[in-house]
Amino acid sequence: MSSGAGAWVVAAFAAPIAGATLALFAGPRAARWFGALGSVASALITGALVATIAAHGPLRYAIAGWGAPLGIDFYVDGLAAVMLAMTSIVGLVVSVYALGYFGRAAGHESERNWLFWPLWLMLWGGLNALYLSADLFNIYVALELIGMAAVALVALAGGSAVVAALRYLLLALAGSLLYVVGVELLYASHAI
Amino acid sequence: MTSVLVYACAGIALLCIGLLALLCSHHVLRKVLALNVMGSGVFMMLVALAARAPQPDPVPHGMVLTGIVVAVSATALALALLIRMHRDSGSALLPEDRSR
């Protein structure tokens, strides 16, 4: 496929991650605005990608030109487009609400206001990567990214939430290791 | 009994030992170590099954390297949460394990 459409695919994954990095380095005061900017950019890019898929059909894009099996392919079909659109609609609404919810910043809450935005945008980026993945092991990487961002978001509240996040992390890691065993058994039975 | 089968079964055994330790240990640091043992078992199985071809297959080796990176960051996150829990409550056990 043309590299123009491929740029949308990579941007759909990279825009939330870039927004998360910017929000992390922006400090407690400006993080909200970089977070909101990243959310709006992600929603727009995802909308453009879904419109491209609706017009031209499914799209397979190899990142940096290195194809499968050693490279990573992104494959956007109808189901991926629907999931991307749903996530971007819900994510945009969540971001707008979070601007107001975390906006009443007392001094002791400013760290939570600051750290929410990188974690939320990382979660969004991981979800986009999950929908765009074309192979099982890339799904594992996206699931780990989502899991760790979710654990950190749970722990953000402090107090007993830290214990809950620790329980979540331990069991999520056990589950994903068993998922890798499953992927490996599939690979061993089909590919060699 | 080929050598590939020995290593793959050893990987499965490590996975089972790690899973037992994860579920039955009380101290959270032991649970984190058990997760690392499980990870080592999974990686050993991947590498063993990659050695079946005459030239070792590079795709499972890539999976192992990715898995090692993920395991390191997950261990770091688990240790950070453990340190925070110990600082907040004085105990390195989860609350449901603390009664004895």
PDB file of C-alpha atoms in Angstrom:
ATOM      1  CA  MET A   1       0.000   0.000   0.000  1.00  0.00           C
ATOM      2  CA  SER A   2       1.052   3.580  -0.462  1.00  0.00           C
ATOM      3  CA  SER A   3       3.300   5.015   2.165  1.00  0.00           C
ATOM      4  CA  GLY A   4       0.872   7.888   2.683  1.00  0.00           C
ATOM      5  CA  ALA A   5      -1.746   5.582   4.117  1.00  0.00           C
ATOM      6  CA  GLY A   6       0.987   3.786   6.027  1.00  0.00           C
ATOM      7  CA  ALA A   7       1.934   7.024   7.732  1.00  0.00           C
ATOM      8  CA  TRP A   8      -1.620   7.277   9.124  1.00  0.00           C
ATOM      9  CA  VAL A   9      -1.307   3.752  10.511  1.00  0.00           C
ATOM     10  CA  VAL A  10       1.946   4.481  12.322  1.00  0.00           C
ATOM     11  CA  ALA A  11       0.622   7.857  13.491  1.00  0.00           C
ATOM     12  CA  ALA A  12      -2.454   6.221  15.003  1.00  0.00           C
ATOM     13  CA  PHE A  13      -0.122   4.336  17.309  1.00  0.00           C
ATOM     14  CA  ALA A  14       2.595   6.964  17.698  1.00  0.00           C
ATOM     15  CA  ALA A  15       0.445  10.041  18.394  1.00  0.00           C
ATOM     16  CA  PRO A  16      -0.813   8.942  21.830  1.00  0.00           C
ATOM     17  CA  ILE A  17       2.679   7.764  22.820  1.00  0.00           C
ATOM     18  CA  ALA A  18       4.217  11.062  21.708  1.00  0.00           C
ATOM     19  CA  GLY A  19       1.523  12.949  23.604  1.00  0.00           C
ATOM     20  CA  ALA A  20       2.274  10.858  26.694  1.00  0.00           C
ATOM     21  CA  THR A  21       5.987  11.673  26.482  1.00  0.00           C
ATOM     22  CA  LEU A  22       5.290  15.379  26.023  1.00  0.00           C
ATOM     23  CA  ALA A  23       2.858  15.393  28.941  1.00  0.00           C
ATOM     24  CA  LEU A  24       5.415  13.612  31.130  1.00  0.00           C
ATOM     25  CA  PHE A  25       8.148  16.129  30.436  1.00  0.00           C
ATOM     26  CA  ALA A  26       5.835  19.133  30.585  1.00  0.00           C
ATOM     27  CA  GLY A  27       5.655  19.139  34.378  1.00  0.00           C
ATOM     28  CA  PRO A  28       2.631  19.412  36.638  1.00  0.00           C
ATOM     29  CA  ARG A  29       1.284  22.674  35.269  1.00  0.00           C
ATOM     30  CA  ALA A  30       1.296  22.119  31.512  1.00  0.00           C
ATOM     31  CA  ALA A  31       0.639  18.361  31.436  1.00  0.00           C
ATOM     32  CA  ARG A  32      -3.124  18.807  31.077  1.00  0.00           C
ATOM     33  CA  TRP A  33      -2.777  20.786  27.882  1.00  0.00           C
ATOM     34  CA  PHE A  34      -0.301  18.403  26.254  1.00  0.00           C
ATOM     35  CA  GLY A  35      -2.515  15.536  27.323  1.00  0.00           C
ATOM     36  CA  ALA A  36      -5.592  17.157  25.845  1.00  0.00           C
ATOM     37  CA  LEU A  37      -3.675  18.002  22.676  1.00  0.00           C
ATOM     38  CA  GLY A  38      -2.495  14.384  22.383  1.00  0.00           C
ATOM     39  CA  SER A  39      -6.055  13.136  22.857  1.00  0.00           C
ATOM     40  CA  VAL A  40      -7.487  15.406  20.167  1.00  0.00           C
ATOM     41  CA  ALA A  41      -4.644  14.545  17.785  1.00  0.00           C
ATOM     42  CA  SER A  42      -5.165  10.817  18.376  1.00  0.00           C
ATOM     43  CA  ALA A  43      -8.892  11.094  17.766  1.00  0.00           C
ATOM     44  CA  LEU A  44      -8.403  13.040  14.534  1.00  0.00           C
ATOM     45  CA  ILE A  45      -5.712  10.692  13.205  1.00  0.00           C
ATOM     46  CA  THR A  46      -7.826   7.661  14.052  1.00  0.00           C
ATOM     47  CA  GLY A  47     -10.786   9.254  12.302  1.00  0.00           C
ATOM     48  CA  ALA A  48      -8.686   9.838   9.200  1.00  0.00           C
ATOM     49  CA  LEU A  49      -7.451   6.242   9.273  1.00  0.00           C
ATOM     50  CA  VAL A  50     -10.989   4.879   9.606  1.00  0.00           C
ATOM     51  CA  ALA A  51     -12.111   7.061   6.689  1.00  0.00           C
ATOM     52  CA  THR A  52      -9.205   5.722   4.585  1.00  0.00           C
ATOM     53  CA  ILE A  53     -10.173   2.137   5.390  1.00  0.00           C
ATOM     54  CA  ALA A  54     -13.812   2.825   4.577  1.00  0.00           C
ATOM     55  CA  ALA A  55     -12.799   4.228   1.193  1.00  0.00           C
ATOM     56  CA  HIS A  56     -10.034   1.844   0.122  1.00  0.00           C
ATOM     57  CA  GLY A  57     -10.533  -1.428   2.003  1.00  0.00           C
ATOM     58  CA  PRO A  58      -8.142  -3.285   4.308  1.00  0.00           C
ATOM     59  CA  LEU A  59      -4.601  -2.017   4.566  1.00  0.00           C
ATOM     60  CA  ARG A  60      -1.442  -3.949   5.430  1.00  0.00           C
ATOM     61  CA  TYR A  61       1.631  -1.918   6.274  1.00  0.00           C
ATOM     62  CA  ALA A  62       5.100  -3.189   7.209  1.00  0.00           C
ATOM     63  CA  ILE A  63       6.841  -0.840   9.608  1.00  0.00           C
ATOM     64  CA  ALA A  64       9.975   0.718   8.093  1.00  0.00           C
ATOM     65  CA  GLY A  65       9.659  -1.601   5.129  1.00  0.00           C
ATOM     66  CA  TRP A  66      10.738  -4.707   7.069  1.00  0.00           C
ATOM     67  CA  GLY A  67       8.086  -7.331   6.476  1.00  0.00           C
ATOM     68  CA  ALA A  68       7.003 -10.459   8.286  1.00  0.00           C
ATOM     69  CA  PRO A  69       8.218 -12.798   9.756  1.00  0.00           C
ATOM     70  CA  LEU A  70      11.088 -10.898  11.335  1.00  0.00           C
ATOM     71  CA  GLY A  71       9.566  -7.428  10.916  1.00  0.00           C
ATOM     72  CA  ILE A  72       6.276  -6.137  12.297  1.00  0.00           C
ATOM     73  CA  ASP A  73       3.200  -5.759  10.099  1.00  0.00           C
ATOM     74  CA  PHE A  74       0.230  -3.584  10.879  1.00  0.00           C
ATOM     75  CA  TYR A  75      -3.059  -4.767   9.368  1.00  0.00           C
ATOM     76  CA  VAL A  76      -6.152  -2.567   9.466  1.00  0.00           C
ATOM     77  CA  ASP A  77      -9.374  -4.245   8.415  1.00  0.00           C
ATOM     78  CA  GLY A  78     -13.012  -3.464   9.165  1.00  0.00           C
ATOM     79  CA  LEU A  79     -12.972  -4.865  12.690  1.00  0.00           C
ATOM     80  CA  ALA A  80      -9.826  -2.946  13.577  1.00  0.00           C
ATOM     81  CA  ALA A  81     -11.366   0.236  12.174  1.00  0.00           C
ATOM     82  CA  VAL A  82     -14.515  -0.217  14.272  1.00  0.00           C
ATOM     83  CA  MET A  83     -12.490  -0.832  17.441  1.00  0.00           C
ATOM     84  CA  LEU A  84     -10.231   2.149  16.708  1.00  0.00           C
ATOM     85  CA  ALA A  85     -13.248   4.404  16.176  1.00  0.00           C
ATOM     86  CA  MET A  86     -14.947   3.204  19.373  1.00  0.00           C
ATOM     87  CA  THR A  87     -11.782   3.703  21.430  1.00  0.00           C
ATOM     88  CA  SER A  88     -11.169   7.156  20.036  1.00  0.00           C
ATOM     89  CA  ILE A  89     -14.753   8.313  20.721  1.00  0.00           C
ATOM     90  CA  VAL A  90     -14.704   7.011  24.293  1.00  0.00           C
ATOM     91  CA  GLY A  91     -11.138   8.250  24.803  1.00  0.00           C
ATOM     92  CA  LEU A  92     -11.965  11.742  23.626  1.00  0.00           C
ATOM     93  CA  VAL A  93     -14.924  11.969  25.992  1.00  0.00           C
ATOM     94  CA  VAL A  94     -12.817  10.587  28.875  1.00  0.00           C
ATOM     95  CA  SER A  95     -10.080  13.138  28.175  1.00  0.00           C
ATOM     96  CA  VAL A  96     -12.546  16.020  28.143  1.00  0.00           C
ATOM     97  CA  TYR A  97     -14.007  14.845  31.465  1.00  0.00           C
ATOM     98  CA  ALA A  98     -10.567  14.348  32.972  1.00  0.00           C
ATOM     99  CA  LEU A  99      -9.602  17.909  32.109  1.00  0.00           C
ATOM    100  CA  GLY A 100     -12.367  19.070  34.401  1.00  0.00           C
ATOM    101  CA  TYR A 101     -12.105  16.312  36.999  1.00  0.00           C
ATOM    102  CA  PHE A 102      -8.393  16.705  37.572  1.00  0.00           C
ATOM    103  CA  GLY A 103      -8.572  20.431  36.987  1.00  0.00           C
ATOM    104  CA  ARG A 104      -9.447  21.328  40.550  1.00  0.00           C
ATOM    105  CA  ALA A 105      -5.810  21.002  41.518  1.00  0.00           C
ATOM    106  CA  ALA A 106      -4.924  21.509  45.127  1.00  0.00           C
ATOM    107  CA  GLY A 107      -1.190  21.510  45.700  1.00  0.00           C
ATOM    108  CA  HIS A 108      -1.062  17.945  46.959  1.00  0.00           C
ATOM    109  CA  GLU A 109      -2.998  16.668  43.994  1.00  0.00           C
ATOM    110  CA  SER A 110      -0.835  18.170  41.320  1.00  0.00           C
ATOM    111  CA  GLU A 111       1.306  15.063  41.018  1.00  0.00           C
ATOM    112  CA  ARG A 112      -1.756  12.979  40.313  1.00  0.00           C
ATOM    113  CA  ASN A 113      -2.926  15.532  37.746  1.00  0.00           C
ATOM    114  CA  TRP A 114       0.489  15.402  36.127  1.00  0.00           C
ATOM    115  CA  LEU A 115       0.928  11.623  36.026  1.00  0.00           C
ATOM    116  CA  PHE A 116      -2.594  10.781  34.889  1.00  0.00           C
ATOM    117  CA  TRP A 117      -2.016  12.156  31.391  1.00  0.00           C
ATOM    118  CA  PRO A 118       1.102  10.155  30.390  1.00  0.00           C
ATOM    119  CA  LEU A 119      -0.451   6.954  31.761  1.00  0.00           C
ATOM    120  CA  TRP A 120      -3.807   7.495  30.076  1.00  0.00           C
ATOM    121  CA  LEU A 121      -2.219   8.295  26.709  1.00  0.00           C
ATOM    122  CA  MET A 122       0.087   5.267  26.979  1.00  0.00           C
ATOM    123  CA  LEU A 123      -2.995   3.127  27.615  1.00  0.00           C
ATOM    124  CA  TRP A 124      -4.661   4.611  24.554  1.00  0.00           C
ATOM    125  CA  GLY A 125      -1.565   4.038  22.424  1.00  0.00           C
ATOM    126  CA  GLY A 126      -1.366   0.445  23.600  1.00  0.00           C
ATOM    127  CA  LEU A 127      -5.009  -0.117  22.692  1.00  0.00           C
ATOM    128  CA  ASN A 128      -4.416   1.289  19.212  1.00  0.00           C
ATOM    129  CA  ALA A 129      -1.392  -0.955  18.797  1.00  0.00           C
ATOM    130  CA  LEU A 130      -3.509  -3.922  19.870  1.00  0.00           C
ATOM    131  CA  TYR A 131      -6.118  -3.245  17.190  1.00  0.00           C
ATOM    132  CA  LEU A 132      -3.498  -2.653  14.510  1.00  0.00           C
ATOM    133  CA  SER A 133      -1.436  -5.795  15.234  1.00  0.00           C
ATOM    134  CA  ALA A 134      -1.194  -8.371  12.481  1.00  0.00           C
ATOM    135  CA  ASP A 135       0.515 -11.172  14.402  1.00  0.00           C
ATOM    136  CA  LEU A 136       0.046 -12.858  17.759  1.00  0.00           C
ATOM    137  CA  PHE A 137       3.296 -11.771  19.336  1.00  0.00           C
ATOM    138  CA  ASN A 138       2.637  -8.110  18.590  1.00  0.00           C
ATOM    139  CA  ILE A 139      -0.678  -8.614  20.395  1.00  0.00           C
ATOM    140  CA  TYR A 140       1.335  -9.830  23.409  1.00  0.00           C
ATOM    141  CA  VAL A 141       3.487  -6.683  23.391  1.00  0.00           C
ATOM    142  CA  ALA A 142       0.395  -4.462  23.156  1.00  0.00           C
ATOM    143  CA  LEU A 143      -1.315  -6.390  25.964  1.00  0.00           C
ATOM    144  CA  GLU A 144       1.725  -5.886  28.208  1.00  0.00           C
ATOM    145  CA  LEU A 145       1.767  -2.165  27.446  1.00  0.00           C
ATOM    146  CA  ILE A 146      -1.936  -1.920  28.288  1.00  0.00           C
ATOM    147  CA  GLY A 147      -1.510  -3.993  31.447  1.00  0.00           C
ATOM    148  CA  MET A 148       1.346  -1.945  32.853  1.00  0.00           C
ATOM    149  CA  ALA A 149      -0.343   1.378  32.056  1.00  0.00           C
ATOM    150  CA  ALA A 150      -3.530   0.109  33.698  1.00  0.00           C
ATOM    151  CA  VAL A 151      -1.652  -1.047  36.815  1.00  0.00           C
ATOM    152  CA  ALA A 152      -0.015   2.351  37.146  1.00  0.00           C
ATOM    153  CA  LEU A 153      -3.377   4.089  36.693  1.00  0.00           C
ATOM    154  CA  VAL A 154      -4.874   1.928  39.446  1.00  0.00           C
ATOM    155  CA  ALA A 155      -1.962   2.725  41.762  1.00  0.00           C
ATOM    156  CA  LEU A 156      -2.307   6.446  41.083  1.00  0.00           C
ATOM    157  CA  ALA A 157      -4.987   6.819  43.736  1.00  0.00           C
ATOM    158  CA  GLY A 158      -2.625   5.853  46.556  1.00  0.00           C
ATOM    159  CA  GLY A 159      -3.398   4.096  49.834  1.00  0.00           C
ATOM    160  CA  SER A 160      -5.103   0.732  49.510  1.00  0.00           C
ATOM    161  CA  ALA A 161      -5.169   1.127  45.729  1.00  0.00           C
ATOM    162  CA  VAL A 162      -1.435   0.375  45.707  1.00  0.00           C
ATOM    163  CA  VAL A 163      -2.114  -3.071  47.197  1.00  0.00           C
ATOM    164  CA  ALA A 164      -4.866  -3.657  44.639  1.00  0.00           C
ATOM    165  CA  ALA A 165      -2.528  -2.616  41.819  1.00  0.00           C
ATOM    166  CA  LEU A 166       0.112  -5.045  43.099  1.00  0.00           C
ATOM    167  CA  ARG A 167      -2.361  -7.918  43.074  1.00  0.00           C
ATOM    168  CA  TYR A 168      -3.490  -6.939  39.567  1.00  0.00           C
ATOM    169  CA  LEU A 169       0.096  -6.777  38.303  1.00  0.00           C
ATOM    170  CA  LEU A 170       1.118 -10.183  39.691  1.00  0.00           C
ATOM    171  CA  LEU A 171      -1.829 -12.002  38.182  1.00  0.00           C
ATOM    172  CA  ALA A 172      -1.706 -10.077  34.899  1.00  0.00           C
ATOM    173  CA  LEU A 173       1.934 -11.056  34.460  1.00  0.00           C
ATOM    174  CA  ALA A 174       1.167 -14.718  35.165  1.00  0.00           C
ATOM    175  CA  GLY A 175      -1.612 -14.605  32.593  1.00  0.00           C
ATOM    176  CA  SER A 176       0.508 -13.005  29.923  1.00  0.00           C
ATOM    177  CA  LEU A 177       3.319 -15.531  30.439  1.00  0.00           C
ATOM    178  CA  LEU A 178       0.808 -18.307  29.859  1.00  0.00           C
ATOM    179  CA  TYR A 179      -0.342 -16.423  26.749  1.00  0.00           C
ATOM    180  CA  VAL A 180       3.249 -16.520  25.440  1.00  0.00           C
ATOM    181  CA  VAL A 181       3.270 -20.292  26.025  1.00  0.00           C
ATOM    182  CA  GLY A 182       0.138 -20.533  23.891  1.00  0.00           C
ATOM    183  CA  VAL A 183       1.609 -18.400  21.103  1.00  0.00           C
ATOM    184  CA  GLU A 184       4.730 -20.501  21.149  1.00  0.00           C
ATOM    185  CA  LEU A 185       2.849 -23.786  20.948  1.00  0.00           C
ATOM    186  CA  LEU A 186       0.894 -22.437  17.959  1.00  0.00           C
ATOM    187  CA  TYR A 187       4.104 -21.324  16.296  1.00  0.00           C
ATOM    188  CA  ALA A 188       5.791 -24.672  16.932  1.00  0.00           C
ATOM    189  CA  SER A 189       2.916 -26.646  15.475  1.00  0.00           C
ATOM    190  CA  HIS A 190       2.422 -24.535  12.339  1.00  0.00           C
ATOM    191  CA  ALA A 191       5.576 -22.756  11.332  1.00  0.00           C
ATOM    192  CA  ILE A 192       8.505 -25.141  11.615  1.00  0.00           C
TER     193      ILE A 192
ATOM    194  CA  MET B   1      14.266 -38.514  23.733  1.00  0.00           C
ATOM    195  CA  THR B   2      15.953 -35.735  21.818  1.00  0.00           C
ATOM    196  CA  SER B   3      17.769 -32.901  23.529  1.00  0.00           C
ATOM    197  CA  VAL B   4      15.138 -30.446  22.285  1.00  0.00           C
ATOM    198  CA  LEU B   5      12.491 -32.405  24.150  1.00  0.00           C
ATOM    199  CA  VAL B   6      14.565 -32.408  27.354  1.00  0.00           C
ATOM    200  CA  TYR B   7      14.983 -28.629  27.285  1.00  0.00           C
ATOM    201  CA  ALA B   8      11.351 -28.009  26.392  1.00  0.00           C
ATOM    202  CA  CYS B   9      10.147 -30.223  29.247  1.00  0.00           C
ATOM    203  CA  ALA B  10      12.559 -28.480  31.607  1.00  0.00           C
ATOM    204  CA  GLY B  11      11.039 -25.164  30.512  1.00  0.00           C
ATOM    205  CA  ILE B  12       7.538 -26.429  31.269  1.00  0.00           C
ATOM    206  CA  ALA B  13       8.753 -27.707  34.658  1.00  0.00           C
ATOM    207  CA  LEU B  14      10.217 -24.280  35.504  1.00  0.00           C
ATOM    208  CA  LEU B  15       6.908 -22.683  34.489  1.00  0.00           C
ATOM    209  CA  CYS B  16       4.966 -24.990  36.808  1.00  0.00           C
ATOM    210  CA  ILE B  17       7.387 -24.497  39.716  1.00  0.00           C
ATOM    211  CA  GLY B  18       7.165 -20.725  39.273  1.00  0.00           C
ATOM    212  CA  LEU B  19       3.381 -20.795  39.113  1.00  0.00           C
ATOM    213  CA  LEU B  20       3.199 -22.817  42.331  1.00  0.00           C
ATOM    214  CA  ALA B  21       5.551 -20.412  44.095  1.00  0.00           C
ATOM    215  CA  LEU B  22       3.595 -17.405  42.801  1.00  0.00           C
ATOM    216  CA  LEU B  23       0.334 -18.714  44.189  1.00  0.00           C
ATOM    217  CA  CYS B  24       1.633 -20.147  47.487  1.00  0.00           C
ATOM    218  CA  SER B  25       4.259 -17.650  48.647  1.00  0.00           C
ATOM    219  CA  HIS B  26       3.363 -15.027  51.196  1.00  0.00           C
ATOM    220  CA  HIS B  27       6.212 -12.563  50.814  1.00  0.00           C
ATOM    221  CA  VAL B  28       5.613 -10.469  47.721  1.00  0.00           C
ATOM    222  CA  LEU B  29       9.300 -10.474  46.756  1.00  0.00           C
ATOM    223  CA  ARG B  30       9.085 -14.250  46.495  1.00  0.00           C
ATOM    224  CA  LYS B  31       6.109 -13.838  44.178  1.00  0.00           C
ATOM    225  CA  VAL B  32       8.140 -11.484  41.967  1.00  0.00           C
ATOM    226  CA  LEU B  33      11.012 -13.996  41.903  1.00  0.00           C
ATOM    227  CA  ALA B  34       8.541 -16.744  41.036  1.00  0.00           C
ATOM    228  CA  LEU B  35       7.330 -14.673  38.082  1.00  0.00           C
ATOM    229  CA  ASN B  36      10.913 -14.363  36.875  1.00  0.00           C
ATOM    230  CA  VAL B  37      11.381 -18.136  37.168  1.00  0.00           C
ATOM    231  CA  MET B  38       8.202 -18.609  35.119  1.00  0.00           C
ATOM    232  CA  GLY B  39       9.592 -16.209  32.523  1.00  0.00           C
ATOM    233  CA  SER B  40      12.846 -18.148  32.357  1.00  0.00           C
ATOM    234  CA  GLY B  41      10.902 -21.352  31.803  1.00  0.00           C
ATOM    235  CA  VAL B  42       8.910 -19.824  28.950  1.00  0.00           C
ATOM    236  CA  PHE B  43      12.052 -18.486  27.295  1.00  0.00           C
ATOM    237  CA  MET B  44      13.843 -21.810  27.616  1.00  0.00           C
ATOM    238  CA  MET B  45      10.930 -23.538  25.927  1.00  0.00           C
ATOM    239  CA  LEU B  46      10.957 -20.962  23.109  1.00  0.00           C
ATOM    240  CA  VAL B  47      14.669 -21.386  22.481  1.00  0.00           C
ATOM    241  CA  ALA B  48      14.410 -25.192  22.623  1.00  0.00           C
ATOM    242  CA  LEU B  49      11.659 -25.260  20.026  1.00  0.00           C
ATOM    243  CA  ALA B  50      13.639 -22.868  17.834  1.00  0.00           C
ATOM    244  CA  ALA B  51      16.510 -25.363  17.731  1.00  0.00           C
ATOM    245  CA  ARG B  52      14.534 -28.041  15.941  1.00  0.00           C
ATOM    246  CA  ALA B  53      15.347 -26.690  12.470  1.00  0.00           C
ATOM    247  CA  PRO B  54      18.818 -27.359  10.991  1.00  0.00           C
ATOM    248  CA  GLN B  55      19.600 -23.628  11.189  1.00  0.00           C
ATOM    249  CA  PRO B  56      18.152 -22.229  14.466  1.00  0.00           C
ATOM    250  CA  ASP B  57      15.018 -20.267  13.721  1.00  0.00           C
ATOM    251  CA  PRO B  58      15.514 -16.537  14.506  1.00  0.00           C
ATOM    252  CA  VAL B  59      11.837 -15.650  15.085  1.00  0.00           C
ATOM    253  CA  PRO B  60      11.518 -17.343  18.531  1.00  0.00           C
ATOM    254  CA  HIS B  61      14.820 -15.766  19.504  1.00  0.00           C
ATOM    255  CA  GLY B  62      13.290 -12.362  18.752  1.00  0.00           C
ATOM    256  CA  MET B  63      10.311 -13.333  20.883  1.00  0.00           C
ATOM    257  CA  VAL B  64      12.640 -14.246  23.769  1.00  0.00           C
ATOM    258  CA  LEU B  65      14.452 -10.907  23.597  1.00  0.00           C
ATOM    259  CA  THR B  66      11.162  -9.010  23.584  1.00  0.00           C
ATOM    260  CA  GLY B  67       9.942 -11.149  26.471  1.00  0.00           C
ATOM    261  CA  ILE B  68      13.084 -10.415  28.492  1.00  0.00           C
ATOM    262  CA  VAL B  69      12.585  -6.668  28.027  1.00  0.00           C
ATOM    263  CA  VAL B  70       8.936  -6.919  29.058  1.00  0.00           C
ATOM    264  CA  ALA B  71       9.820  -9.054  32.084  1.00  0.00           C
ATOM    265  CA  VAL B  72      12.459  -6.563  33.247  1.00  0.00           C
ATOM    266  CA  SER B  73      10.084  -3.601  33.083  1.00  0.00           C
ATOM    267  CA  ALA B  74       7.290  -5.571  34.722  1.00  0.00           C
ATOM    268  CA  THR B  75       9.652  -6.626  37.535  1.00  0.00           C
ATOM    269  CA  ALA B  76      10.674  -2.994  38.010  1.00  0.00           C
ATOM    270  CA  LEU B  77       7.027  -1.938  38.288  1.00  0.00           C
ATOM    271  CA  ALA B  78       6.260  -4.753  40.737  1.00  0.00           C
ATOM    272  CA  LEU B  79       9.250  -3.831  42.916  1.00  0.00           C
ATOM    273  CA  ALA B  80       8.252  -0.155  42.918  1.00  0.00           C
ATOM    274  CA  LEU B  81       4.733  -1.079  44.045  1.00  0.00           C
ATOM    275  CA  LEU B  82       6.172  -3.417  46.709  1.00  0.00           C
ATOM    276  CA  ILE B  83       8.435  -0.692  48.086  1.00  0.00           C
ATOM    277  CA  ARG B  84       5.493   1.713  48.194  1.00  0.00           C
ATOM    278  CA  MET B  85       3.292  -0.841  49.980  1.00  0.00           C
ATOM    279  CA  HIS B  86       6.045  -1.563  52.507  1.00  0.00           C
ATOM    280  CA  ARG B  87       6.547   2.135  53.120  1.00  0.00           C
ATOM    281  CA  ASP B  88       2.839   2.727  53.611  1.00  0.00           C
ATOM    282  CA  SER B  89       1.974  -0.265  55.789  1.00  0.00           C
ATOM    283  CA  GLY B  90       5.264  -1.611  57.187  1.00  0.00           C
ATOM    284  CA  SER B  91       4.665  -5.097  55.794  1.00  0.00           C
ATOM    285  CA  ALA B  92       5.839  -6.770  52.612  1.00  0.00           C
ATOM    286  CA  LEU B  93       2.930  -9.201  52.692  1.00  0.00           C
ATOM    287  CA  LEU B  94      -0.414  -8.671  51.025  1.00  0.00           C
ATOM    288  CA  PRO B  95      -3.128  -7.900  53.645  1.00  0.00           C
ATOM    289  CA  GLU B  96      -4.815 -11.262  53.272  1.00  0.00           C
ATOM    290  CA  ASP B  97      -1.530 -13.022  54.170  1.00  0.00           C
ATOM    291  CA  ARG B  98      -0.694 -10.856  57.160  1.00  0.00           C
ATOM    292  CA  SER B  99      -2.819 -12.410  59.869  1.00  0.00           C
ATOM    293  CA  ARG B 100      -0.172 -14.864  61.041  1.00  0.00           C
TER     294      ARG B 100
END
